Amino acid sequence: MIAAFGKIPDSLIAAVGRFSIAAVFWKSGQTKIEGLAIDLINGEFHLGWPHLSASALALFQTEYKLPLIPPEAAAFMAASAEHIFPILLLLGLATRFSALALLGMTMIIEIFVYPDAYPTHGVWATVLLVLIARGPGKLSLDHWLACRFRASL
């Protein structure tokens, strides 16, 4: 049984990790914006120009208050990061950088916003650290680009 588990491909683990952690951050980002709604699992799809919701700004003024960063900037940065980096993770493009950015965001959330949520944030950090350490796997644009550039050299 142990030998069989050892044969689980790293690329499969990376793909599941990329999809799972991207979904966590994407769904969180979707709660912060209006004008764009994409949830393929629940069948919600509305294209439009995204903008920060009033409720997100209110959260950053009260519950998500960060030191040194104005609430308006923090809300915009969080909503942007929660949309850009999950897309990159799903594509497997700039995977290590995207995972590092989301790990930094996870650390900020844990330290300044929800310090008692360490069990959840620990799981997120673990997935992100695996992606940083091991990369996106073969089912990624990073892998395809690396093979393509290696072949052209």
Coordinates of C-alpha atoms in Angstrom, one line a residue:
M1 CA 0.0 0.0 0.0
I2 CA 2.8 2.4 0.9
A3 CA 4.5 1.7 -2.4
A4 CA 1.3 2.4 -4.3
F5 CA 0.8 5.7 -2.5
G6 CA 4.4 6.6 -3.4
K7 CA 3.5 6.3 -7.1
I8 CA 1.0 9.1 -6.9
P9 CA 2.4 11.5 -9.5
D10 CA 3.7 14.8 -8.2
S11 CA 2.0 16.5 -11.2
L12 CA -1.4 15.2 -10.0
I13 CA -0.7 16.5 -6.5
A14 CA 0.4 19.9 -7.8
A15 CA -2.7 20.2 -10.1
V16 CA -5.1 19.4 -7.3
G17 CA -3.2 21.8 -5.0
R18 CA -3.3 24.6 -7.7
F19 CA -7.0 24.1 -8.4
S20 CA -8.0 23.9 -4.7
I21 CA -6.0 26.9 -3.3
A22 CA -7.0 29.0 -6.4
A23 CA -10.6 28.2 -5.7
V24 CA -10.3 29.4 -2.0
F25 CA -8.8 32.7 -3.0
W26 CA -11.0 33.2 -6.1
K27 CA -14.2 32.7 -4.1
S28 CA -12.9 35.1 -1.4
G29 CA -12.1 37.7 -4.1
Q30 CA -15.5 37.3 -5.6
T31 CA -17.1 38.5 -2.3
K32 CA -15.1 41.7 -2.6
I33 CA -16.2 42.8 -6.0
E34 CA -19.4 43.6 -8.1
G35 CA -19.8 43.6 -11.8
L36 CA -18.0 40.3 -12.5
A37 CA -19.2 36.9 -11.2
I38 CA -17.6 33.7 -12.3
D39 CA -18.3 30.5 -10.4
L40 CA -18.3 27.5 -12.8
I41 CA -19.1 25.0 -10.1
N42 CA -22.3 26.8 -9.1
G43 CA -23.1 27.9 -12.6
E44 CA -22.9 31.6 -11.9
F45 CA -21.5 33.6 -14.8
H46 CA -21.8 37.3 -15.3
L47 CA -19.3 39.3 -17.3
G48 CA -18.9 43.0 -16.5
W49 CA -16.3 45.5 -15.4
P50 CA -15.4 44.5 -11.8
H51 CA -15.3 47.2 -9.1
L52 CA -14.8 47.0 -5.4
S53 CA -18.0 46.5 -3.4
A54 CA -19.1 48.8 -0.7
S55 CA -19.3 45.9 1.7
A56 CA -15.7 45.0 1.1
L57 CA -14.6 48.5 1.8
A58 CA -16.6 48.5 5.0
L59 CA -14.9 45.2 6.1
F60 CA -11.5 46.7 5.5
Q61 CA -12.4 49.7 7.6
T62 CA -13.6 47.6 10.5
E63 CA -12.9 43.9 10.7
Y64 CA -9.9 43.6 8.3
K65 CA -8.1 46.7 9.5
L66 CA -4.4 46.5 8.7
P67 CA -1.6 48.6 10.1
L68 CA 0.0 51.2 7.8
I69 CA -2.2 50.5 4.8
P70 CA -5.3 52.6 4.2
P71 CA -8.5 50.5 4.0
E72 CA -9.2 51.6 0.4
A73 CA -5.8 50.4 -0.7
A74 CA -5.9 47.2 1.3
A75 CA -9.3 46.3 -0.1
F76 CA -8.2 47.0 -3.7
M77 CA -5.0 45.1 -3.3
A78 CA -6.7 42.1 -1.7
A79 CA -9.4 41.9 -4.3
S80 CA -6.9 42.2 -7.1
A81 CA -4.6 39.6 -5.7
E82 CA -7.5 37.2 -5.1
H83 CA -8.3 37.3 -8.8
I84 CA -4.9 37.6 -10.5
F85 CA -2.9 35.0 -8.6
P86 CA -5.6 32.2 -8.7
I87 CA -5.9 32.6 -12.5
L88 CA -2.1 32.3 -12.8
L89 CA -2.2 29.2 -10.5
L90 CA -4.9 27.5 -12.5
L91 CA -2.9 28.1 -15.7
G92 CA 0.3 27.0 -14.0
L93 CA 1.9 30.2 -15.1
A94 CA 4.4 32.0 -12.7
T95 CA 3.3 29.4 -10.2
R96 CA 6.0 29.8 -7.7
F97 CA 5.7 33.6 -7.7
S98 CA 1.9 33.4 -7.4
A99 CA 2.0 30.9 -4.6
L100 CA 4.6 33.1 -2.8
A101 CA 2.3 36.1 -3.1
L102 CA -0.7 34.2 -1.8
L103 CA 1.5 32.8 1.1
G104 CA 2.3 36.4 2.0
M105 CA -1.3 37.3 1.9
T106 CA -2.1 34.2 4.1
M107 CA 0.5 35.3 6.6
I108 CA -1.0 38.8 6.8
I109 CA -4.5 37.4 7.3
E110 CA -3.2 35.1 10.0
I111 CA -1.2 37.8 11.9
F112 CA -3.4 40.8 11.5
V113 CA -7.0 39.7 10.8
Y114 CA -7.8 36.2 12.0
P115 CA -5.1 35.0 14.3
D116 CA -7.3 32.2 15.7
A117 CA -7.8 30.7 12.2
Y118 CA -4.3 29.0 12.2
P119 CA -5.7 25.6 11.4
T120 CA -7.2 26.8 8.1
H121 CA -4.3 29.1 7.3
G122 CA -1.9 26.3 8.0
V123 CA -3.6 24.1 5.4
W124 CA -3.4 27.0 2.9
A125 CA 0.2 27.6 3.7
T126 CA 1.1 23.9 3.3
V127 CA -0.5 23.8 -0.2
L128 CA 1.3 27.0 -1.2
L129 CA 4.6 25.8 0.2
V130 CA 4.4 22.6 -1.8
L131 CA 3.8 24.6 -4.9
I132 CA 6.7 26.9 -4.1
A133 CA 9.1 24.0 -3.3
R134 CA 8.0 21.5 -6.0
G135 CA 6.6 23.7 -8.7
P136 CA 3.4 23.3 -10.7
G137 CA 4.0 19.9 -12.2
K138 CA 3.8 18.8 -15.8
L139 CA 0.2 19.9 -16.3
S140 CA 1.1 23.6 -16.4
L141 CA 2.2 26.4 -18.7
D142 CA 5.4 26.8 -16.7
H143 CA 6.4 23.2 -17.6
W144 CA 5.4 23.7 -21.2
L145 CA 7.3 27.0 -21.5
A146 CA 10.4 25.4 -19.8
C147 CA 10.3 22.5 -22.3
R148 CA 9.8 24.8 -25.2
F149 CA 12.7 27.1 -24.3
R150 CA 15.0 24.2 -23.4
A151 CA 14.3 22.7 -26.9
S152 CA 15.1 26.0 -28.6
L153 CA 18.5 26.4 -26.9

